[in-house]
Amino acid sequence: MSLLPDPHRLHAGASPRGTLSLVGAGPGAADLLTRRALDRIARADLVLHDRLIDPEVLALIPPAARRIDVGKAVGANAWPQARIDALIVAEALAGARVVRLKSGDPSIFGRAAEEIAAAQAAGIPVDIVPGITAASAAAASLLQPLTERGRFDRLVLATATDAAGGLTARLTASIVPGTQLVLYMAMQHLAEIEQALLAHGLPADIPITLVARCGTAQEARLATPLAGLARAARHAGLRNPAVIFVPVPKAGAALWPQPPARQEMHA
Amino acid sequence: MSLLPDPHRLHAGASPRGTLSLVGAGPGAADLLTRRALDRIARADLVLHDRLIDPEVLALIPPAARRIDVGKAVGANAWPQARIDALIVAEALAGARVVRLKSGDPSIFGRAAEEIAAAQAAGIPVDIVPGITAASAAAASLLQPLTERGRFDRLVLATATDAAGGLTARLTASIVPGTQLVLYMAMQHLAEIEQALLAHGLPADIPITLVARCGTAQEARLATPLAGLARAARHAGLRNPAVIFVPVPKAGAALWPQPPARQEMHA
């Protein structure tokens, strides 16, 4: 029932046409890439990578492959999405095995949809090689599972901002007792996040954990009560890429407002 | 600022004591393990694995290592959690490098907390090697990212049942417009899930995707409207392990009830 060409055949070189592989680079440590990701990188003719990819991962790119940092830069060297899409299509149509190397997992906050659509519209075979997302890597590093039977039975991964760049109005919408909330790319908005979570009724002493540059030599962590989060992070000098863990256990549910029952939502 | 021993040192054999590594086996394909996971398996003295681990992954275990299937079986051969914990502790204290091989990512619905606590209480060094969770693997296989800028800005991973085994009362609690909901281990409850989602107000024609045994030779998929989900899955013969994608885009939000504003929740 597979809808895709066998990914092992995809790179066998039998096709006259190039390919696009969106490859998850994981959190930064080179040994946290999958073997399939290493294989795609080893066979790449051209690697387009984000700015946040760790040097340890970039070192895996074979010397013969061309590489381009398409991380957002300003001015004449900028790589807006349309330019990336156009390069992928032109190179793959010319026969190149193009690897689009993305931090973490391409499917989670990886903005993969546009590149997939552009390649597919041009008839280029595409595959995604999944990667370890930052939440998984940070949980492993902290030895704190993201879910826990009876305590955290749902995991919510979210960004703090909406497409317009402002704090999303729905930041707190998924927070119910028994939720582990992990915020991505949220370090620029810590003060607003702290305010919004407190205003939502979360206890001031909920233990927040921040992990920056997880899995790299520069990994840094911070544990702080919710109240004081922004100040503590500023003091510690933590910056993106980072994930923020907001654990909302069932046990503390009595302390803060319950979500309305379904009937009330229909009222 | 690392709180843990360097994982590379952890297995260097310098310690007189054994170790516990909780290793993510990913969805099933052997090339979707990380290099770190392969390393832990290659150095293992004892591997305790779940029943759902694919034979392709089990084939990675070196012949010299002992292996035990601790997947739940009934009767005298059963492995209740306490027995697993006790074996891990006894073996590691005797000097063994114990690998606890878990499907997907140990931190996501992997029930890792008890084993970590038992080993830590005995003074045994523990690490987690993250793995590709089923949602990431299925999204890659479907070429459908889990998040999409402007459409799905939050990802919710949840089980359908609570600790008592019944359908969780909070199944629908995290569903707000712009949510990609992925249900794990839910195949036994499809009829109840279908009913609950429809009763919550989701449109009957929301396109549900099921992916079973993702990444293995037995991968099977099903696309069906929400109304009719249970019947379609039964007809297709899909079973666990599987993930169920419930996409709730912002665009369809007008069709179903909005979550209450924060002010109403405090009322």
Tab-separated table of N, CA, C and O in Angstrom, chain B residues 123-236:
chain	number	residue	atom	x	y	z
B	123	GLY	N	21.611	3.344	41.967
B	123	GLY	CA	22.893	3.982	41.676
B	123	GLY	C	23.473	3.616	40.322
B	123	GLY	O	24.672	3.792	40.075
B	124	ILE	N	22.620	3.115	39.429
B	124	ILE	CA	23.085	2.678	38.108
B	124	ILE	C	23.038	3.856	37.132
B	124	ILE	O	22.011	4.519	37.024
B	125	PRO	N	24.121	4.103	36.400
B	125	PRO	CA	24.080	5.172	35.395
B	125	PRO	C	23.054	4.848	34.300
B	125	PRO	O	23.011	3.730	33.803
B	126	VAL	N	22.244	5.824	33.966
B	126	VAL	CA	21.164	5.641	32.993
B	126	VAL	C	21.316	6.675	31.893
B	126	VAL	O	21.675	7.824	32.172
B	127	ASP	N	21.046	6.289	30.667
B	127	ASP	CA	20.840	7.298	29.645
B	127	ASP	C	19.685	6.890	28.734
B	127	ASP	O	19.261	5.740	28.720
B	128	ILE	N	19.143	7.889	28.055
B	128	ILE	CA	18.115	7.660	27.044
B	128	ILE	C	18.723	8.011	25.694
B	128	ILE	O	19.333	9.075	25.543
B	129	VAL	N	18.563	7.134	24.727
B	129	VAL	CA	18.928	7.451	23.347
B	129	VAL	C	17.624	7.682	22.592
B	129	VAL	O	16.825	6.756	22.431
B	130	PRO	N	17.369	8.925	22.163
B	130	PRO	CA	16.070	9.203	21.559
B	130	PRO	C	15.893	8.464	20.238
B	130	PRO	O	16.866	8.114	19.572
B	131	GLY	N	14.640	8.244	19.878
B	131	GLY	CA	14.328	7.549	18.635
B	131	GLY	C	13.279	8.310	17.843
B	131	GLY	O	12.675	9.270	18.326
B	132	ILE	N	13.075	7.869	16.612
B	132	ILE	CA	12.050	8.473	15.758
B	132	ILE	C	10.691	7.959	16.213
B	132	ILE	O	10.420	6.754	16.162
B	133	THR	N	9.844	8.864	16.662
B	133	THR	CA	8.517	8.452	17.108
B	133	THR	C	7.603	8.189	15.895
B	133	THR	O	7.849	8.690	14.789
B	134	ALA	N	6.565	7.394	16.121
B	134	ALA	CA	5.716	6.937	15.017
B	134	ALA	C	5.103	8.092	14.224
B	134	ALA	O	4.974	8.011	12.999
B	135	ALA	N	4.744	9.167	14.906
B	135	ALA	CA	4.130	10.298	14.193
B	135	ALA	C	5.098	10.891	13.180
B	135	ALA	O	4.710	11.206	12.043
B	136	SER	N	6.357	11.047	13.565
B	136	SER	CA	7.366	11.579	12.640
B	136	SER	C	7.593	10.628	11.474
B	136	SER	O	7.704	11.056	10.320
B	137	ALA	N	7.672	9.345	11.789
B	137	ALA	CA	7.916	8.362	10.736
B	137	ALA	C	6.752	8.316	9.755
B	137	ALA	O	6.949	8.259	8.536
B	138	ALA	N	5.534	8.371	10.275
B	138	ALA	CA	4.364	8.301	9.402
B	138	ALA	C	4.246	9.566	8.556
B	138	ALA	O	3.910	9.506	7.369
B	139	ALA	N	4.534	10.717	9.164
B	139	ALA	CA	4.483	11.973	8.402
B	139	ALA	C	5.486	11.936	7.255
B	139	ALA	O	5.195	12.368	6.141
B	140	ALA	N	6.677	11.396	7.527
B	140	ALA	CA	7.699	11.298	6.482
B	140	ALA	C	7.226	10.354	5.381
B	140	ALA	O	7.352	10.655	4.194
B	141	SER	N	6.656	9.244	5.787
B	141	SER	CA	6.212	8.268	4.812
B	141	SER	C	5.083	8.824	3.941
B	141	SER	O	5.020	8.557	2.742
B	142	LEU	N	4.205	9.629	4.553
B	142	LEU	CA	3.069	10.211	3.829
B	142	LEU	C	3.464	11.482	3.072
B	142	LEU	O	2.658	12.011	2.289
B	143	LEU	N	4.661	11.980	3.319
B	143	LEU	CA	5.088	13.291	2.786
B	143	LEU	C	4.143	14.405	3.228
B	143	LEU	O	3.876	15.341	2.475
B	144	GLN	N	3.644	14.263	4.462
B	144	GLN	CA	2.737	15.279	5.006
B	144	GLN	C	3.290	15.781	6.334
B	144	GLN	O	3.118	15.120	7.369
B	145	PRO	N	3.947	16.930	6.334
B	145	PRO	CA	4.505	17.456	7.585
B	145	PRO	C	3.450	17.556	8.681
B	145	PRO	O	2.263	17.765	8.405
B	146	LEU	N	3.882	17.408	9.911
B	146	LEU	CA	2.967	17.443	11.052
B	146	LEU	C	2.532	18.858	11.380
B	146	LEU	O	1.460	19.068	11.953
B	147	THR	N	3.384	19.821	11.080
B	147	THR	CA	3.003	21.220	11.267
B	147	THR	C	3.109	21.911	9.921
B	147	THR	O	3.821	21.459	9.027
B	148	GLU	N	2.376	22.986	9.801
B	148	GLU	CA	2.444	23.747	8.556
B	148	GLU	C	2.113	25.185	8.870
B	148	GLU	O	1.055	25.482	9.429
B	149	ARG	N	3.028	26.051	8.548
B	149	ARG	CA	2.906	27.464	8.882
B	149	ARG	C	1.552	28.008	8.426
B	149	ARG	O	1.211	27.910	7.257
B	150	GLY	N	0.801	28.563	9.383
B	150	GLY	CA	-0.482	29.169	9.041
B	150	GLY	C	-1.642	28.189	9.042
B	150	GLY	O	-2.798	28.608	9.033
B	151	ARG	N	-1.365	26.874	9.027
B	151	ARG	CA	-2.461	25.899	9.028
B	151	ARG	C	-2.474	25.059	10.309
B	151	ARG	O	-3.483	24.954	10.978
B	152	PHE	N	-1.340	24.433	10.610
B	152	PHE	CA	-1.238	23.607	11.807
B	152	PHE	C	-0.051	24.106	12.613
B	152	PHE	O	1.087	23.791	12.303
B	153	ASP	N	-0.323	24.896	13.643
B	153	ASP	CA	0.797	25.442	14.405
B	153	ASP	C	0.985	24.741	15.741
B	153	ASP	O	1.805	25.166	16.548
B	154	ARG	N	0.211	23.680	15.966
B	154	ARG	CA	0.488	22.880	17.150
B	154	ARG	C	0.247	21.405	16.850
B	154	ARG	O	-0.635	21.047	16.078
B	155	LEU	N	1.082	20.603	17.460
B	155	LEU	CA	1.040	19.166	17.278
B	155	LEU	C	0.722	18.539	18.630
B	155	LEU	O	1.405	18.814	19.612
B	156	VAL	N	-0.333	17.739	18.671
B	156	VAL	CA	-0.724	17.077	19.907
B	156	VAL	C	-0.592	15.573	19.724
B	156	VAL	O	-1.224	14.998	18.833
B	157	LEU	N	0.247	14.958	20.530
B	157	LEU	CA	0.373	13.510	20.532
B	157	LEU	C	-0.329	12.996	21.787
B	157	LEU	O	-0.026	13.451	22.893
B	158	ALA	N	-1.256	12.074	21.607
B	158	ALA	CA	-2.047	11.630	22.760
B	158	ALA	C	-2.445	10.181	22.599
B	158	ALA	O	-2.494	9.653	21.483
B	159	THR	N	-2.702	9.543	23.716
B	159	THR	CA	-3.319	8.225	23.684
B	159	THR	C	-4.824	8.436	23.779
B	159	THR	O	-5.296	9.480	24.225
B	160	ALA	N	-5.575	7.423	23.378
B	160	ALA	CA	-7.024	7.563	23.415
B	160	ALA	C	-7.592	7.119	24.756
B	160	ALA	O	-8.706	7.484	25.111
B	161	THR	N	-6.807	6.346	25.482
B	161	THR	CA	-7.327	5.791	26.728
B	161	THR	C	-6.554	6.339	27.914
B	161	THR	O	-5.419	6.779	27.790
B	162	ASP	N	-7.184	6.328	29.072
B	162	ASP	CA	-6.503	6.754	30.284
B	162	ASP	C	-5.877	5.535	30.964
B	162	ASP	O	-5.906	4.425	30.435
B	163	ALA	N	-5.293	5.760	32.143
B	163	ALA	CA	-4.558	4.683	32.812
B	163	ALA	C	-5.464	3.486	33.111
B	163	ALA	O	-5.012	2.350	33.190
B	164	ALA	N	-6.766	3.727	33.255
B	164	ALA	CA	-7.692	2.638	33.580
B	164	ALA	C	-8.112	1.865	32.323
B	164	ALA	O	-8.806	0.854	32.417
B	165	GLY	N	-7.727	2.330	31.142
B	165	GLY	CA	-8.018	1.583	29.925
B	165	GLY	C	-9.257	2.060	29.186
B	165	GLY	O	-9.532	1.620	28.089
B	166	GLY	N	-10.032	2.973	29.794
B	166	GLY	CA	-11.233	3.485	29.135
B	166	GLY	C	-10.892	4.693	28.271
B	166	GLY	O	-9.810	5.275	28.382
B	167	LEU	N	-11.806	5.066	27.403
B	167	LEU	CA	-11.590	6.242	26.565
B	167	LEU	C	-11.423	7.463	27.463
B	167	LEU	O	-12.228	7.720	28.341
B	168	THR	N	-10.355	8.188	27.242
B	168	THR	CA	-10.095	9.322	28.114
B	168	THR	C	-11.167	10.397	27.946
B	168	THR	O	-11.612	10.689	26.833
B	169	ALA	N	-11.559	10.977	29.063
B	169	ALA	CA	-12.557	12.047	29.038
B	169	ALA	C	-12.002	13.282	28.349
B	169	ALA	O	-12.750	14.160	27.953
B	170	ARG	N	-10.680	13.333	28.227
B	170	ARG	CA	-10.057	14.527	27.664
B	170	ARG	C	-9.621	14.345	26.225
B	170	ARG	O	-8.798	15.106	25.721
B	171	LEU	N	-10.169	13.350	25.550
B	171	LEU	CA	-9.744	13.081	24.169
B	171	LEU	C	-9.781	14.341	23.315
B	171	LEU	O	-8.883	14.602	22.531
B	172	THR	N	-10.832	15.116	23.487
B	172	THR	CA	-11.036	16.274	22.617
B	172	THR	C	-10.531	17.585	23.224
B	172	THR	O	-10.643	18.635	22.601
B	173	ALA	N	-9.950	17.496	24.423
B	173	ALA	CA	-9.651	18.738	25.152
B	173	ALA	C	-8.594	19.601	24.466
B	173	ALA	O	-8.609	20.812	24.616
B	174	SER	N	-7.664	18.977	23.753
B	174	SER	CA	-6.576	19.758	23.162
B	174	SER	C	-6.891	20.213	21.746
B	174	SER	O	-6.044	20.792	21.085
B	175	ILE	N	-8.096	19.920	21.283
B	175	ILE	CA	-8.416	20.214	19.890
B	175	ILE	C	-8.894	21.647	19.736
B	175	ILE	O	-9.987	22.001	20.153
B	176	VAL	N	-8.037	22.454	19.160
B	176	VAL	CA	-8.418	23.808	18.799
B	176	VAL	C	-8.046	23.976	17.330
B	176	VAL	O	-7.263	23.202	16.802
B	177	PRO	N	-8.617	24.976	16.671
B	177	PRO	CA	-8.248	25.169	15.260
B	177	PRO	C	-6.737	25.323	15.103
B	177	PRO	O	-6.092	25.995	15.897
B	178	GLY	N	-6.199	24.686	14.099
B	178	GLY	CA	-4.760	24.741	13.883
B	178	GLY	C	-3.998	23.632	14.572
B	178	GLY	O	-2.796	23.738	14.773
B	179	THR	N	-4.709	22.565	14.949
B	179	THR	CA	-4.091	21.439	15.655
B	179	THR	C	-3.958	20.230	14.744
B	179	THR	O	-4.889	19.868	14.034
B	180	GLN	N	-2.798	19.618	14.775
B	180	GLN	CA	-2.653	18.281	14.205
B	180	GLN	C	-2.655	17.323	15.396
B	180	GLN	O	-1.732	17.340	16.220
B	181	LEU	N	-3.714	16.523	15.501
B	181	LEU	CA	-3.810	15.552	16.595
B	181	LEU	C	-3.366	14.203	16.068
B	181	LEU	O	-3.841	13.746	15.024
B	182	VAL	N	-2.429	13.577	16.768
B	182	VAL	CA	-1.999	12.234	16.397
B	182	VAL	C	-2.255	11.318	17.580
B	182	VAL	O	-1.742	11.551	18.678
B	183	LEU	N	-3.092	10.309	17.342
B	183	LEU	CA	-3.444	9.366	18.402
B	183	LEU	C	-2.580	8.110	18.289
B	183	LEU	O	-2.424	7.547	17.204
B	184	TYR	N	-2.048	7.699	19.434
B	184	TYR	CA	-1.232	6.496	19.520
B	184	TYR	C	-2.053	5.394	20.201
B	184	TYR	O	-2.833	5.668	21.109
B	185	MET	N	-1.805	4.174	19.813
B	185	MET	CA	-2.357	3.002	20.500
B	185	MET	C	-3.871	3.115	20.654
B	185	MET	O	-4.419	2.855	21.719
B	186	ALA	N	-4.526	3.496	19.598
B	186	ALA	CA	-5.946	3.823	19.693
B	186	ALA	C	-6.818	2.905	18.852
B	186	ALA	O	-8.029	3.112	18.774
B	187	MET	N	-6.239	1.894	18.220
B	187	MET	CA	-6.993	1.114	17.243
B	187	MET	C	-8.145	0.319	17.859
B	187	MET	O	-9.108	-0.007	17.163
B	188	GLN	N	-8.025	0.016	19.153
B	188	GLN	CA	-9.116	-0.738	19.795
B	188	GLN	C	-10.331	0.147	20.126
B	188	GLN	O	-11.332	-0.362	20.621
B	189	HIS	N	-10.209	1.441	19.895
B	189	HIS	CA	-11.264	2.343	20.362
B	189	HIS	C	-11.776	3.242	19.246
B	189	HIS	O	-12.281	4.335	19.517
B	190	LEU	N	-11.656	2.784	18.006
B	190	LEU	CA	-11.979	3.678	16.889
B	190	LEU	C	-13.431	4.131	16.878
B	190	LEU	O	-13.720	5.288	16.561
B	191	ALA	N	-14.344	3.233	17.224
B	191	ALA	CA	-15.762	3.619	17.192
B	191	ALA	C	-16.041	4.718	18.208
B	191	ALA	O	-16.729	5.708	17.914
B	192	GLU	N	-15.484	4.553	19.422
B	192	GLU	CA	-15.683	5.583	20.451
B	192	GLU	C	-15.016	6.910	20.048
B	192	GLU	O	-15.545	7.993	20.311
B	193	ILE	N	-13.831	6.798	19.450
B	193	ILE	CA	-13.111	8.002	19.033
B	193	ILE	C	-13.914	8.744	17.968
B	193	ILE	O	-14.094	9.966	18.032
B	194	GLU	N	-14.392	7.996	17.002
B	194	GLU	CA	-15.194	8.608	15.931
B	194	GLU	C	-16.395	9.339	16.527
B	194	GLU	O	-16.655	10.507	16.197
B	195	GLN	N	-17.096	8.659	17.423
B	195	GLN	CA	-18.262	9.275	18.081
B	195	GLN	C	-17.885	10.536	18.847
B	195	GLN	O	-18.551	11.566	18.766
B	196	ALA	N	-16.801	10.446	19.634
B	196	ALA	CA	-16.400	11.579	20.480
B	196	ALA	C	-15.998	12.786	19.638
B	196	ALA	O	-16.343	13.925	19.964
B	197	LEU	N	-15.279	12.541	18.543
B	197	LEU	CA	-14.836	13.657	17.704
B	197	LEU	C	-16.026	14.303	16.992
B	197	LEU	O	-16.096	15.536	16.879
B	198	LEU	N	-16.944	13.486	16.530
B	198	LEU	CA	-18.138	14.036	15.880
B	198	LEU	C	-18.981	14.807	16.891
B	198	LEU	O	-19.483	15.902	16.608
B	199	ALA	N	-19.127	14.248	18.092
B	199	ALA	CA	-19.911	14.932	19.131
B	199	ALA	C	-19.256	16.251	19.534
B	199	ALA	O	-19.936	17.195	19.939
B	200	HIS	N	-17.931	16.315	19.424
B	200	HIS	CA	-17.212	17.544	19.751
B	200	HIS	C	-17.461	18.618	18.700
B	200	HIS	O	-17.170	19.796	18.913
B	201	GLY	N	-17.968	18.204	17.545
B	201	GLY	CA	-18.311	19.182	16.521
B	201	GLY	C	-17.392	19.169	15.314
B	201	GLY	O	-17.526	20.003	14.421
B	202	LEU	N	-16.459	18.240	15.274
B	202	LEU	CA	-15.605	18.183	14.084
B	202	LEU	C	-16.427	17.767	12.871
B	202	LEU	O	-17.298	16.906	12.968
B	203	PRO	N	-16.139	18.373	11.705
B	203	PRO	CA	-16.901	18.029	10.499
B	203	PRO	C	-16.750	16.552	10.162
B	203	PRO	O	-15.678	15.969	10.322
B	204	ALA	N	-17.852	15.954	9.676
B	204	ALA	CA	-17.863	14.529	9.355
B	204	ALA	C	-16.881	14.190	8.249
B	204	ALA	O	-16.430	13.045	8.137
B	205	ASP	N	-16.526	15.184	7.433
B	205	ASP	CA	-15.659	14.878	6.288
B	205	ASP	C	-14.194	15.236	6.526
B	205	ASP	O	-13.399	15.272	5.581
B	206	ILE	N	-13.816	15.511	7.775
B	206	ILE	CA	-12.384	15.739	8.041
B	206	ILE	C	-11.617	14.501	7.599
B	206	ILE	O	-11.986	13.380	7.936
B	207	PRO	N	-10.557	14.697	6.815
B	207	PRO	CA	-9.820	13.535	6.282
B	207	PRO	C	-8.886	12.928	7.322
B	207	PRO	O	-7.913	13.548	7.731
B	208	ILE	N	-9.227	11.721	7.746
B	208	ILE	CA	-8.417	11.007	8.734
B	208	ILE	C	-7.456	10.080	7.986
B	208	ILE	O	-7.830	9.466	6.992
B	209	THR	N	-6.215	10.025	8.467
B	209	THR	CA	-5.244	9.089	7.893
B	209	THR	C	-4.747	8.159	8.990
B	209	THR	O	-4.435	8.607	10.095
B	210	LEU	N	-4.729	6.865	8.697
B	210	LEU	CA	-4.159	5.872	9.618
B	210	LEU	C	-2.927	5.265	8.962
B	210	LEU	O	-2.957	4.946	7.767
B	211	VAL	N	-1.883	5.118	9.736
B	211	VAL	CA	-0.687	4.426	9.253
B	211	VAL	C	-0.313	3.359	10.273
B	211	VAL	O	-0.085	3.667	11.448
B	212	ALA	N	-0.315	2.117	9.829
B	212	ALA	CA	0.024	0.993	10.700
B	212	ALA	C	1.394	0.445	10.330
B	212	ALA	O	1.786	0.466	9.159
B	213	ARG	N	2.140	0.017	11.338
B	213	ARG	CA	3.463	-0.602	11.147
B	213	ARG	C	4.329	0.240	10.217
B	213	ARG	O	4.996	-0.286	9.313
B	214	CYS	N	4.322	1.541	10.487
B	214	CYS	CA	5.033	2.479	9.624
B	214	CYS	C	6.515	2.149	9.552
B	214	CYS	O	7.157	1.874	10.546
B	215	GLY	N	7.044	2.190	8.344
B	215	GLY	CA	8.475	1.994	8.156
B	215	GLY	C	8.880	0.544	8.032
B	215	GLY	O	10.048	0.249	7.811
B	216	THR	N	7.932	-0.368	8.193
B	216	THR	CA	8.255	-1.781	8.045
B	216	THR	C	7.736	-2.276	6.699
B	216	THR	O	7.016	-1.572	5.987
B	217	ALA	N	8.073	-3.501	6.391
B	217	ALA	CA	7.590	-4.101	5.145
B	217	ALA	C	6.075	-4.259	5.170
B	217	ALA	O	5.440	-4.391	4.122
B	218	GLN	N	5.488	-4.245	6.366
B	218	GLN	CA	4.034	-4.425	6.499
B	218	GLN	C	3.291	-3.089	6.600
B	218	GLN	O	2.118	-3.063	6.978
B	219	GLU	N	3.950	-1.987	6.289
B	219	GLU	CA	3.275	-0.691	6.410
B	219	GLU	C	1.964	-0.697	5.635
B	219	GLU	O	1.893	-1.151	4.492
B	220	ALA	N	0.910	-0.211	6.294
B	220	ALA	CA	-0.404	-0.120	5.668
B	220	ALA	C	-1.012	1.228	6.014
B	220	ALA	O	-0.809	1.753	7.107
B	221	ARG	N	-1.750	1.775	5.066
B	221	ARG	CA	-2.325	3.101	5.251
B	221	ARG	C	-3.782	3.090	4.888
B	221	ARG	O	-4.221	2.290	4.061
B	222	LEU	N	-4.483	4.042	5.476
B	222	LEU	CA	-5.893	4.195	5.152
B	222	LEU	C	-6.234	5.674	5.230
B	222	LEU	O	-5.858	6.354	6.180
B	223	ALA	N	-6.946	6.159	4.221
B	223	ALA	CA	-7.465	7.522	4.257
B	223	ALA	C	-8.986	7.412	4.234
B	223	ALA	O	-9.558	6.712	3.396
B	224	THR	N	-9.629	8.094	5.169
B	224	THR	CA	-11.083	7.974	5.293
B	224	THR	C	-11.647	9.249	5.900
B	224	THR	O	-10.975	9.915	6.685
B	225	PRO	N	-12.883	9.611	5.547
B	225	PRO	CA	-13.520	10.714	6.281
B	225	PRO	C	-13.742	10.288	7.730
B	225	PRO	O	-13.824	9.092	8.021
B	226	LEU	N	-13.819	11.285	8.625
B	226	LEU	CA	-14.042	10.972	10.040
B	226	LEU	C	-15.286	10.083	10.212
B	226	LEU	O	-15.226	9.070	10.928
B	227	ALA	N	-16.377	10.458	9.570
B	227	ALA	CA	-17.591	9.626	9.677
B	227	ALA	C	-17.361	8.352	8.873
B	227	ALA	O	-17.180	8.392	7.652
B	228	GLY	N	-17.309	7.235	9.560
B	228	GLY	CA	-17.035	5.968	8.892
B	228	GLY	C	-15.659	5.420	9.199
B	228	GLY	O	-15.286	4.336	8.726
B	229	LEU	N	-14.887	6.170	10.013
B	229	LEU	CA	-13.514	5.780	10.359
B	229	LEU	C	-13.424	4.347	10.883
B	229	LEU	O	-12.627	3.529	10.391
B	230	ALA	N	-14.239	4.038	11.876
B	230	ALA	CA	-14.111	2.723	12.528
B	230	ALA	C	-14.411	1.591	11.549
B	230	ALA	O	-13.702	0.586	11.501
B	231	ARG	N	-15.452	1.802	10.761
B	231	ARG	CA	-15.838	0.759	9.822
B	231	ARG	C	-14.764	0.565	8.743
B	231	ARG	O	-14.405	-0.549	8.382
B	232	ALA	N	-14.221	1.687	8.256
B	232	ALA	CA	-13.202	1.607	7.203
B	232	ALA	C	-11.947	0.895	7.710
B	232	ALA	O	-11.346	0.081	7.000
B	233	ALA	N	-11.560	1.185	8.948
B	233	ALA	CA	-10.349	0.560	9.498
B	233	ALA	C	-10.574	-0.936	9.716
B	233	ALA	O	-9.690	-1.752	9.475
B	234	ARG	N	-11.772	-1.264	10.187
B	234	ARG	CA	-12.088	-2.680	10.411
B	234	ARG	C	-12.053	-3.410	9.071
B	234	ARG	O	-11.485	-4.503	8.947
B	235	HIS	N	-12.630	-2.777	8.065
B	235	HIS	CA	-12.677	-3.384	6.742
B	235	HIS	C	-11.272	-3.586	6.176
B	235	HIS	O	-10.970	-4.594	5.530
B	236	ALA	N	-10.383	-2.631	6.454
B	236	ALA	CA	-9.015	-2.722	5.931
B	236	ALA	C	-8.145	-3.654	6.770
B	236	ALA	O	-7.021	-3.975	6.375
